[in-house]
Amino acid sequence: SQLRNLAEPQWLVERLFPTGAFVVLYSPPGYGKSWIALDWAFHIATGKIWQGLPVKQGPVIYIAAEGRGGLGQRVGAWETYYGSTEAPVYFSLEPLDLLEDGPDELRSACSLFMPNPSEPETDLVPSFIIVDTLARCFTGDENETADMAQFVRGVDTLRQELGATVLVVHHMGKDWDRGERGSSVLRGAADTMIRVTRKKQDDSMALHCSKQKDATEFEDITLRLLPVED
């Protein structure tokens, strides 16, 4: 009876992934997954509806360990298109080793945003943490079960202590039929797995949900990158 009375999961992005979840977004290089992650980050931070889907607003921490060179232009393009600035998205431009001291380092950084009983309540508790990419925040062997299990424990530490959804951006393996690169421990631990595919005929992207642990897998979502002036 107690289990039946447990509260149902809340969605951070409706139908896509819940609050406090472990999410993996994966594709081959150059398929636009970092763009999608950045778009989610700013929609969640500003509370804007994403592709017709409501979001739960909250601050975002983005570990931009890969593709940092064009990050400023991407953020500028988003702000220009949506006419929105000063969004509570906080960037780290250095890799974070989630096998070793990474969780401690990130906990320390996030402590600035955590409520302090002796001070007025803050609205800066992070609700979404993006790790871009797994490879740059992973010093072990992706194919080793023990190493990947330790990485997962690092992610779980962040989820449990900060209450945040953690999104890990990852690459496809050489064998596309097998999906994401590395040990199956990652898929086993993830709550949500989202694969990005590309259609060469019209240069569109599709989000395909290959795992949704506590809900029905959402139908494919088609996206296109649009140029933004200046």
Coordinates of C-alpha atoms in Angstrom, one line a residue:
S1 CA 0.0 0.0 0.0
Q2 CA 2.9 2.4 0.7
L3 CA 4.3 1.6 -2.8
R4 CA 1.0 2.4 -4.4
N5 CA 0.9 5.7 -2.6
L6 CA 4.3 6.9 -3.8
A7 CA 4.2 10.1 -5.8
E8 CA 4.4 9.6 -9.5
P9 CA 7.6 11.0 -11.2
Q10 CA 7.5 14.6 -12.3
W11 CA 8.7 15.6 -15.7
L12 CA 11.6 18.0 -16.3
V13 CA 10.6 18.0 -20.0
E14 CA 7.2 16.5 -20.5
R15 CA 7.3 12.9 -21.8
L16 CA 11.1 13.2 -22.5
F17 CA 12.8 12.8 -19.1
P18 CA 11.7 13.1 -15.4
T19 CA 13.2 15.1 -12.6
G20 CA 16.2 13.5 -10.9
A21 CA 16.7 11.1 -13.8
F22 CA 19.9 9.7 -15.5
V23 CA 19.6 10.5 -19.2
V24 CA 22.0 9.6 -22.0
L25 CA 21.8 11.5 -25.4
Y26 CA 23.9 9.7 -28.0
S27 CA 24.8 9.7 -31.7
P28 CA 27.7 9.7 -34.1
P29 CA 29.9 12.9 -34.1
G30 CA 28.4 15.9 -35.9
Y31 CA 24.8 14.9 -35.5
G32 CA 23.8 18.0 -33.4
K33 CA 23.5 16.4 -30.0
S34 CA 25.3 19.2 -28.2
W35 CA 23.0 21.7 -29.9
I36 CA 20.0 19.8 -28.6
A37 CA 21.5 19.6 -25.1
L38 CA 22.1 23.3 -25.2
D39 CA 18.6 24.0 -26.4
W40 CA 17.2 21.9 -23.5
A41 CA 19.4 23.8 -21.1
F42 CA 18.1 27.2 -22.0
H43 CA 14.5 26.2 -22.3
I44 CA 14.6 24.6 -18.8
A45 CA 16.5 27.6 -17.4
T46 CA 14.0 30.1 -18.8
G47 CA 10.9 27.9 -18.4
K48 CA 10.1 28.2 -22.1
I49 CA 8.0 25.4 -23.7
W50 CA 10.2 23.1 -25.7
Q51 CA 8.7 21.9 -29.0
G52 CA 5.2 22.1 -27.5
L53 CA 6.2 20.2 -24.4
P54 CA 6.1 21.9 -20.9
V55 CA 9.3 22.1 -18.9
K56 CA 9.9 22.4 -15.1
Q57 CA 12.0 25.6 -14.8
G58 CA 15.2 25.6 -12.8
P59 CA 18.9 26.5 -13.0
V60 CA 21.3 24.5 -15.2
I61 CA 24.9 23.6 -14.9
Y62 CA 26.6 22.7 -18.3
I63 CA 30.0 20.9 -18.2
A64 CA 31.2 21.9 -21.7
A65 CA 34.3 19.7 -21.9
E66 CA 34.1 19.3 -25.7
G67 CA 33.4 21.7 -28.5
R68 CA 34.1 24.8 -26.4
G69 CA 35.4 26.9 -29.3
G70 CA 31.9 27.6 -30.8
L71 CA 30.0 27.7 -27.6
G72 CA 29.8 31.4 -27.3
Q73 CA 28.4 31.7 -30.8
R74 CA 25.8 29.0 -30.1
V75 CA 24.6 30.7 -26.9
G76 CA 24.5 34.0 -28.8
A77 CA 22.4 32.4 -31.5
W78 CA 19.9 31.0 -29.0
E79 CA 19.6 34.3 -27.2
T80 CA 19.2 36.2 -30.5
Y81 CA 16.5 33.8 -31.8
Y82 CA 14.5 33.7 -28.6
G83 CA 15.2 37.3 -27.5
S84 CA 16.2 36.0 -24.1
T85 CA 19.3 36.8 -22.0
E86 CA 20.5 36.4 -18.4
A87 CA 19.3 32.8 -18.3
P88 CA 20.5 30.9 -15.2
V89 CA 22.8 28.5 -17.1
Y90 CA 26.2 28.1 -15.5
F91 CA 29.1 26.8 -17.7
S92 CA 32.3 24.9 -16.7
L93 CA 34.8 24.8 -19.6
E94 CA 37.0 22.2 -18.0
P95 CA 36.6 18.4 -18.0
L96 CA 35.3 16.8 -14.8
D97 CA 36.6 13.3 -14.0
L98 CA 33.5 11.4 -12.7
L99 CA 35.7 8.4 -11.9
E100 CA 37.9 10.2 -9.4
D101 CA 37.4 13.5 -7.7
G102 CA 34.8 14.8 -10.2
P103 CA 31.7 14.3 -8.0
D104 CA 33.4 16.0 -5.0
E105 CA 34.5 18.9 -7.2
L106 CA 31.0 19.4 -8.7
R107 CA 29.4 19.1 -5.3
S108 CA 31.8 21.8 -4.1
A109 CA 30.9 24.1 -7.0
C110 CA 27.2 23.4 -6.6
S111 CA 27.3 24.2 -2.9
L112 CA 27.2 27.9 -4.0
F113 CA 23.6 27.2 -5.2
M114 CA 22.4 24.9 -2.4
P115 CA 20.1 26.2 0.3
N116 CA 21.7 27.4 3.5
P117 CA 19.5 27.1 6.6
S118 CA 21.1 30.3 8.1
E119 CA 20.3 32.3 5.0
P120 CA 17.2 33.2 3.0
E121 CA 16.1 30.4 0.6
T122 CA 17.7 30.6 -2.8
D123 CA 16.2 29.8 -6.2
L124 CA 19.6 28.6 -7.6
V125 CA 19.4 24.9 -6.7
P126 CA 20.4 23.2 -10.0
S127 CA 17.7 21.1 -11.6
F128 CA 19.6 20.0 -14.7
I129 CA 23.3 19.1 -15.1
I130 CA 24.8 18.3 -18.5
V131 CA 28.0 16.4 -19.0
D132 CA 29.3 17.0 -22.5
T133 CA 30.8 14.5 -23.3
L134 CA 31.2 11.2 -21.4
A135 CA 34.5 10.6 -23.1
R136 CA 36.0 13.9 -21.9
C137 CA 34.8 13.3 -18.3
F138 CA 36.0 9.7 -18.1
T139 CA 39.6 8.7 -17.5
G140 CA 39.0 4.9 -17.5
D141 CA 38.2 2.4 -20.2
E142 CA 34.6 2.7 -21.5
N143 CA 34.5 -1.0 -22.3
E144 CA 35.4 -2.1 -18.8
T145 CA 32.5 -2.9 -16.6
A146 CA 34.1 -1.8 -13.4
D147 CA 35.2 1.6 -14.8
M148 CA 31.7 2.3 -16.3
A149 CA 30.1 1.3 -13.0
Q150 CA 32.2 3.8 -11.1
F151 CA 31.2 6.5 -13.6
V152 CA 27.6 5.6 -13.0
R153 CA 28.1 5.9 -9.3
G154 CA 29.5 9.4 -9.8
V155 CA 26.4 10.4 -11.8
D156 CA 24.2 8.9 -9.1
T157 CA 26.0 10.9 -6.4
L158 CA 25.1 14.1 -8.2
R159 CA 21.5 13.0 -8.7
Q160 CA 20.9 12.0 -5.1
E161 CA 22.7 14.8 -3.4
L162 CA 21.6 17.6 -5.7
G163 CA 18.2 16.2 -6.8
A164 CA 19.1 17.1 -10.4
T165 CA 18.5 15.4 -13.6
V166 CA 21.9 14.5 -15.1
L167 CA 22.2 14.3 -18.9
V168 CA 25.3 12.6 -20.3
V169 CA 26.2 13.4 -24.0
H170 CA 27.8 10.3 -25.5
H171 CA 29.0 8.9 -28.9
M172 CA 27.8 5.9 -30.9
G173 CA 30.0 2.8 -31.2
K174 CA 31.5 1.6 -34.4
D175 CA 28.7 -1.0 -34.7
W176 CA 25.6 1.2 -35.0
D177 CA 23.4 -1.8 -34.4
R178 CA 24.8 -2.1 -30.9
G179 CA 24.0 1.5 -30.1
E180 CA 26.1 3.7 -27.8
R181 CA 29.9 3.1 -27.2
G182 CA 31.3 1.2 -24.3
S183 CA 30.0 -1.1 -21.6
S184 CA 26.3 -2.1 -21.3
V185 CA 26.5 -0.9 -17.7
L186 CA 25.6 2.6 -19.0
R187 CA 22.4 1.5 -20.6
G188 CA 21.5 -0.6 -17.7
A189 CA 21.8 2.3 -15.3
A190 CA 20.2 5.0 -17.4
D191 CA 16.5 6.0 -16.9
T192 CA 16.2 7.4 -20.4
M193 CA 18.2 6.8 -23.6
I194 CA 17.7 9.1 -26.6
R195 CA 19.4 8.5 -29.9
V196 CA 19.9 11.3 -32.5
T197 CA 19.6 10.3 -36.2
R198 CA 20.1 12.3 -39.3
K199 CA 18.2 12.3 -42.6
K200 CA 20.5 13.3 -45.4
Q201 CA 17.7 14.1 -47.9
D202 CA 16.5 17.1 -45.9
D203 CA 19.3 17.5 -43.3
S204 CA 16.8 17.0 -40.4
M205 CA 17.4 15.3 -37.1
A206 CA 15.2 12.9 -35.2
L207 CA 15.2 12.1 -31.5
H208 CA 14.5 8.4 -31.0
C209 CA 13.8 7.1 -27.4
S210 CA 15.4 3.7 -27.1
K211 CA 14.7 3.4 -23.3
Q212 CA 12.3 5.0 -20.9
K213 CA 12.4 3.2 -17.6
D214 CA 9.3 4.5 -15.8
A215 CA 7.0 5.6 -18.7
T216 CA 6.1 4.9 -22.3
E217 CA 8.8 5.7 -24.8
F218 CA 8.0 8.9 -26.6
E219 CA 7.4 9.0 -30.4
D220 CA 10.2 10.2 -32.6
I221 CA 10.7 14.0 -32.7
T222 CA 12.0 15.7 -35.8
L223 CA 14.2 18.8 -35.5
R224 CA 16.1 21.1 -37.9
L225 CA 19.0 23.5 -37.2
L226 CA 18.1 27.0 -38.4
P227 CA 20.6 29.7 -39.2
V228 CA 20.5 32.8 -37.1
E229 CA 21.5 36.2 -38.5
D230 CA 24.8 37.6 -37.1

